[in-house]
Amino acid sequence: MSSPQAIPSAARPLSAGAIALMLMLCLTWGFNQIAVKLVLPDIPPMLQATIRSMGALPVLFIVGTLRGVNFFERDGTWKPGLIAGLMFGIEFVLIFQGLRFTPASRAVVFLYTAPFFVALGSYQVLGERLGGTQWLGLAVSFAGVALAIGVPQPDVDAKVLLGDLMIVGGAALWAATTLVAKGTRLRFAAPEKALGYQVATSIPILGLAAWLFGESITHTPAPLSLALMAFQAIWVVGTTFTLWFALVKAYSASKLSAFTFITPLFGVVGSYFIMHDTLSLTFGAAAVLVIVGLFLVNRPNQTAAAPRDALLNVTKT
């Protein structure tokens, strides 16, 4: 699928276009949790997630076909793809249900603790060594999450804390999906095919969850809700994830990943202005700790994982 590069991707500096594209991706991912919250009054969370996956799947198929991807080739990826898809589906059950209880500003920070779990899992499961900077980052991130969850804050009750924990659970499953992708034949699949397994498998899981929770659409969704659903399905899932993988093929994953730490900041600021979420100094300090810690975890050094493996640490929402 990929052609030889004249310059190694790890050594290639980011072009102005790549930097602009990464900033656009981070802005998109930061706004995504807000979009979910805005649609909730019209479309319940599990139905919203189901519709999003159903809309994204044909986008992935069209893009992949245009790029020459053979989705039905027998390449030994279906088993890990199915496992990744099961975790992907349960992940979004937790995330979308969690968003019913916790503000988007909190959700976007907790969701981006996924690299924290990836780093721990890579050390335990894949035997990847972490340097002192990475361990320091894990400690800083953990302190930030503990501060955000454990310190009493205005408008934070048991229901909000439950939502927080569900988002963290979704982040942990995102990390588990990453480990499957890194440690199995799925790493050889084209991005559209690897993501296609996950999106396709999530549809029955999310649909079953919607049925179990008794969800239904009781009225015609507002035009804004329909537009935001199209945004989530076509743009967020079907397009931006593919753009991310395309960038990773051409540039250093470690350099690209540094930009993704802007995402929670976009999400927190967007939630404040759009959703009018209450932001305390305590939570602001916690968000900064989490972001700084994740930056340290993903900062490359000689004992950390190769840059190629870092690309999966921070890819979705």
Coordinates of C-alpha atoms in Angstrom, one line a residue:
M1 CA 0.0 0.0 0.0
S2 CA 2.8 2.5 0.9
S3 CA 5.5 3.5 -1.4
P4 CA 9.2 3.9 -0.4
Q5 CA 10.0 7.3 1.0
A6 CA 13.1 9.1 -0.2
I7 CA 13.5 10.6 3.3
P8 CA 12.8 8.5 6.4
S9 CA 9.5 9.6 8.0
A10 CA 11.1 10.0 11.4
A11 CA 13.6 12.6 10.0
R12 CA 11.2 14.5 7.8
P13 CA 10.2 17.9 9.3
L14 CA 6.5 18.7 9.4
S15 CA 5.5 20.9 6.5
A16 CA 3.3 24.0 7.1
G17 CA 0.4 22.1 5.5
A18 CA 0.9 19.1 7.8
I19 CA 1.0 21.4 10.9
A20 CA -2.2 23.2 9.7
L21 CA -3.9 19.8 9.1
M22 CA -2.9 18.5 12.6
L23 CA -4.3 21.6 14.2
M24 CA -7.6 21.1 12.3
L25 CA -7.7 17.4 13.5
C26 CA -7.1 18.4 17.1
L27 CA -9.8 21.1 16.9
T28 CA -12.2 18.5 15.4
W29 CA -11.5 15.9 18.1
G30 CA -11.8 18.5 20.9
F31 CA -15.2 19.6 19.6
N32 CA -16.5 16.0 19.1
Q33 CA -17.5 15.4 22.8
I34 CA -19.4 18.7 22.7
A35 CA -21.2 17.6 19.5
V36 CA -22.4 14.4 21.3
K37 CA -23.7 16.4 24.2
L38 CA -25.6 18.8 21.9
V39 CA -27.4 16.0 20.1
L40 CA -28.4 14.1 23.3
P41 CA -31.8 16.0 23.7
D42 CA -32.9 14.7 20.3
I43 CA -31.1 11.4 20.0
P44 CA -30.2 9.2 23.0
P45 CA -26.6 8.2 23.4
M46 CA -26.6 4.6 22.2
L47 CA -28.7 5.3 19.2
Q48 CA -26.5 8.3 18.4
A49 CA -23.4 6.0 18.5
T50 CA -25.1 3.4 16.4
I51 CA -26.1 5.9 13.7
R52 CA -22.6 7.4 13.8
S53 CA -21.0 4.0 13.1
M54 CA -23.5 3.2 10.4
G55 CA -22.8 6.4 8.7
A56 CA -19.0 6.1 8.9
L57 CA -18.8 2.6 7.5
P58 CA -19.6 3.5 3.9
V59 CA -17.3 6.5 4.1
L60 CA -14.4 4.2 5.1
F61 CA -15.4 1.7 2.3
I62 CA -15.5 4.4 -0.4
V63 CA -12.2 6.0 0.7
G64 CA -10.5 2.6 1.0
T65 CA -11.7 1.5 -2.3
L66 CA -10.4 4.6 -4.0
R67 CA -7.0 4.0 -2.4
G68 CA -7.0 0.4 -3.6
V69 CA -7.7 -1.4 -0.3
N70 CA -8.9 -5.0 -0.6
F71 CA -11.3 -5.2 2.3
F72 CA -12.1 -8.8 1.8
E73 CA -8.6 -10.2 1.3
R74 CA -7.7 -13.1 3.5
D75 CA -4.7 -11.7 5.3
G76 CA -5.2 -13.3 8.8
T77 CA -6.5 -10.0 10.4
W78 CA -10.1 -11.0 11.0
K79 CA -9.6 -12.5 14.5
P80 CA -7.7 -9.5 16.0
G81 CA -10.0 -7.2 14.0
L82 CA -13.0 -8.8 15.6
I83 CA -11.5 -8.5 19.1
A84 CA -10.6 -4.9 18.5
G85 CA -14.1 -4.3 17.2
L86 CA -15.7 -5.8 20.3
M87 CA -13.6 -3.5 22.5
F88 CA -14.4 -0.5 20.2
G89 CA -18.1 -1.1 20.6
I90 CA -18.0 -1.5 24.4
E91 CA -15.7 1.6 24.6
F92 CA -18.3 3.8 23.0
V93 CA -21.1 2.3 25.2
L94 CA -19.1 3.6 28.1
I95 CA -18.2 7.0 26.5
F96 CA -21.6 7.9 25.2
Q97 CA -23.3 6.8 28.5
G98 CA -20.7 8.7 30.5
L99 CA -21.5 11.8 28.6
R100 CA -25.0 11.7 30.0
F101 CA -23.6 12.3 33.4
T102 CA -20.4 14.3 33.1
P103 CA -19.8 17.6 31.3
A104 CA -18.0 17.6 28.0
S105 CA -15.1 19.6 29.5
R106 CA -14.4 16.8 32.0
A107 CA -15.0 14.0 29.4
V108 CA -12.5 15.3 26.9
V109 CA -9.7 15.4 29.5
F110 CA -10.5 11.9 30.9
L111 CA -10.8 10.4 27.4
Y112 CA -7.3 11.6 26.6
T113 CA -5.9 9.5 29.4
A114 CA -5.8 6.6 26.9
P115 CA -2.1 7.1 26.2
F116 CA -1.5 6.6 29.9
F117 CA -3.0 3.1 29.7
V118 CA -1.2 2.4 26.5
A119 CA 2.1 3.2 28.1
L120 CA 1.4 0.8 31.0
G121 CA 0.1 -1.9 28.7
S122 CA 3.0 -1.7 26.4
Y123 CA 5.4 -2.2 29.3
Q124 CA 3.4 -5.1 30.7
V125 CA 2.2 -6.8 27.6
L126 CA 4.6 -5.9 24.8
G127 CA 7.7 -5.7 26.9
E128 CA 8.5 -2.1 25.7
R129 CA 10.8 -0.3 28.0
L130 CA 10.0 3.1 29.4
G131 CA 12.5 5.8 30.3
G132 CA 12.6 8.0 33.3
T133 CA 10.8 10.8 31.5
Q134 CA 7.9 8.4 30.6
W135 CA 7.5 7.1 34.2
L136 CA 7.5 10.7 35.4
G137 CA 4.8 11.4 32.8
L138 CA 2.7 8.5 34.1
A139 CA 3.0 9.8 37.6
V140 CA 2.0 13.4 36.6
S141 CA -1.0 12.1 34.6
F142 CA -2.2 9.9 37.4
A143 CA -1.9 12.8 39.8
G144 CA -4.0 14.9 37.4
V145 CA -6.7 12.3 37.1
A146 CA -6.8 11.7 40.9
L147 CA -7.1 15.5 41.5
A148 CA -9.9 15.8 38.9
I149 CA -11.9 12.9 40.4
G150 CA -11.1 13.1 44.0
V151 CA -11.1 16.7 45.1
P152 CA -14.6 18.2 45.9
Q153 CA -15.6 20.7 43.2
P154 CA -18.7 22.8 42.5
D155 CA -21.5 20.9 40.7
V156 CA -19.7 17.6 41.0
D157 CA -21.8 14.8 42.6
A158 CA -21.8 11.0 42.6
K159 CA -23.5 11.0 39.1
V160 CA -20.8 13.2 37.6
L161 CA -18.1 11.0 39.2
L162 CA -19.8 7.9 37.7
G163 CA -19.7 9.5 34.3
D164 CA -16.0 10.4 34.8
L165 CA -15.2 6.7 35.6
M166 CA -17.2 5.5 32.6
I167 CA -15.1 7.9 30.4
V168 CA -11.9 6.6 31.9
G169 CA -13.1 3.0 31.3
G170 CA -13.7 4.0 27.7
A171 CA -10.2 5.4 27.5
A172 CA -8.8 2.1 29.0
L173 CA -10.6 0.1 26.3
W174 CA -9.3 2.4 23.6
A175 CA -5.8 1.6 24.9
A176 CA -6.6 -2.1 24.9
T177 CA -7.7 -1.8 21.3
T178 CA -4.4 -0.1 20.6
L179 CA -2.4 -2.9 22.2
V180 CA -4.3 -5.4 20.0
A181 CA -3.4 -3.3 16.9
K182 CA 0.2 -3.1 18.0
G183 CA 0.7 -6.7 18.9
T184 CA -1.2 -8.7 16.2
R185 CA -1.3 -8.9 12.4
L186 CA -3.8 -6.1 12.4
R187 CA -0.8 -3.7 12.3
F188 CA -0.2 -4.8 8.7
A189 CA -3.8 -3.9 7.6
A190 CA -4.5 -0.7 5.8
P191 CA -5.9 2.0 8.1
E192 CA -9.4 1.9 6.4
K193 CA -9.6 -1.9 6.9
A194 CA -8.3 -1.8 10.5
L195 CA -10.8 0.9 11.4
G196 CA -13.5 -0.8 9.3
Y197 CA -13.4 -3.9 11.5
Q198 CA -14.0 -1.8 14.6
V199 CA -16.8 0.4 13.1
A200 CA -18.6 -2.6 11.6
T201 CA -18.4 -4.7 14.8
S202 CA -19.6 -1.8 16.9
I203 CA -22.9 -1.5 15.0
P204 CA -24.6 -4.6 16.5
I205 CA -23.1 -3.9 19.9
L206 CA -24.3 -0.3 20.1
G207 CA -27.6 -1.3 18.6
L208 CA -28.1 -4.0 21.3
A209 CA -27.1 -1.5 24.0
A210 CA -29.7 1.0 22.6
W211 CA -32.4 -1.7 22.8
L212 CA -31.3 -2.8 26.4
F213 CA -31.5 0.8 27.6
G214 CA -34.9 1.2 26.0
E215 CA -33.8 4.1 23.8
S216 CA -36.0 5.6 21.1
I217 CA -36.2 8.8 19.1
T218 CA -39.5 10.3 20.2
H219 CA -39.5 13.4 18.0
T220 CA -38.0 14.6 14.8
P221 CA -34.4 15.8 15.5
A222 CA -33.6 19.4 15.1
P223 CA -31.6 20.4 12.0
L224 CA -28.6 21.2 14.2
S225 CA -28.7 17.6 15.6
L226 CA -28.9 16.1 12.2
A227 CA -26.0 18.2 11.0
L228 CA -23.9 17.2 14.1
M229 CA -24.7 13.6 13.4
A230 CA -23.4 13.9 9.9
F231 CA -20.3 15.7 11.3
Q232 CA -19.6 12.8 13.6
A233 CA -20.2 10.0 11.1
I234 CA -18.7 11.4 7.9
W235 CA -16.1 13.8 9.2
V236 CA -14.9 12.6 12.6
V237 CA -15.0 8.8 12.2
G238 CA -14.9 8.4 8.5
T239 CA -12.5 11.1 7.5
T240 CA -10.3 12.5 10.3
F241 CA -9.0 9.1 11.5
T242 CA -8.0 8.3 7.9
L243 CA -6.3 11.6 7.6
W244 CA -4.4 10.9 10.8
F245 CA -3.1 7.6 9.5
A246 CA -2.1 9.2 6.2
L247 CA -0.1 11.8 8.0
V248 CA 1.6 9.1 10.1
K249 CA 2.8 7.3 7.0
A250 CA 4.6 10.5 5.8
Y251 CA 5.9 12.1 9.0
S252 CA 7.3 11.2 12.4
A253 CA 4.5 9.8 14.7
S254 CA 6.2 11.3 17.7
K255 CA 6.2 14.8 16.2
L256 CA 2.5 14.4 15.2
S257 CA 1.5 13.0 18.6
A258 CA 2.8 16.1 20.3
F259 CA 0.1 18.1 18.6
T260 CA -2.7 15.9 19.9
F261 CA -2.2 17.1 23.4
I262 CA -3.8 20.4 22.3
T263 CA -7.1 18.4 21.9
P264 CA -8.2 18.5 25.5
L265 CA -7.5 22.2 25.7
F266 CA -9.7 22.8 22.7
G267 CA -12.4 20.6 24.3
V268 CA -12.3 22.3 27.7
V269 CA -12.3 25.8 26.1
G270 CA -15.1 24.9 23.7
S271 CA -17.2 23.4 26.5
Y272 CA -16.8 26.6 28.5
F273 CA -18.0 28.8 25.6
I274 CA -20.5 26.5 23.9
M275 CA -21.9 24.4 26.7
H276 CA -21.3 27.0 29.5
D277 CA -19.7 24.3 31.6
T278 CA -18.4 25.4 35.0
L279 CA -14.6 25.3 35.2
S280 CA -12.9 25.6 38.5
L281 CA -9.2 26.4 39.1
T282 CA -8.8 22.9 40.6
F283 CA -10.1 21.2 37.5
G284 CA -8.0 23.5 35.3
A285 CA -4.9 22.5 37.3
A286 CA -5.9 18.8 36.9
A287 CA -6.3 19.2 33.2
V288 CA -2.8 20.8 32.9
L289 CA -1.3 17.9 34.9
V290 CA -2.9 15.3 32.7
I291 CA -1.8 17.0 29.5
V292 CA 1.8 17.6 30.7
G293 CA 2.0 14.0 31.9
L294 CA 0.8 12.7 28.6
F295 CA 3.3 14.8 26.7
L296 CA 6.1 13.4 28.9
V297 CA 4.9 9.8 28.4
N298 CA 5.0 10.3 24.6
R299 CA 8.2 12.2 24.5
P300 CA 10.6 9.9 22.6
N301 CA 13.9 8.7 24.1
Q302 CA 16.4 5.9 23.5
T303 CA 14.7 3.4 25.7
A304 CA 11.1 4.1 24.7
A305 CA 9.2 2.4 21.9
A306 CA 10.1 3.1 18.3
P307 CA 8.3 6.1 16.8
R308 CA 6.4 3.8 14.5
D309 CA 4.7 2.2 17.5
A310 CA 3.8 5.6 19.0
L311 CA 1.3 6.4 16.3
L312 CA -1.5 4.3 17.8
N313 CA -1.3 6.0 21.2
V314 CA -3.5 9.0 20.4
T315 CA -5.7 8.3 17.5
K316 CA -9.6 8.6 18.0
T317 CA -12.6 10.0 19.8

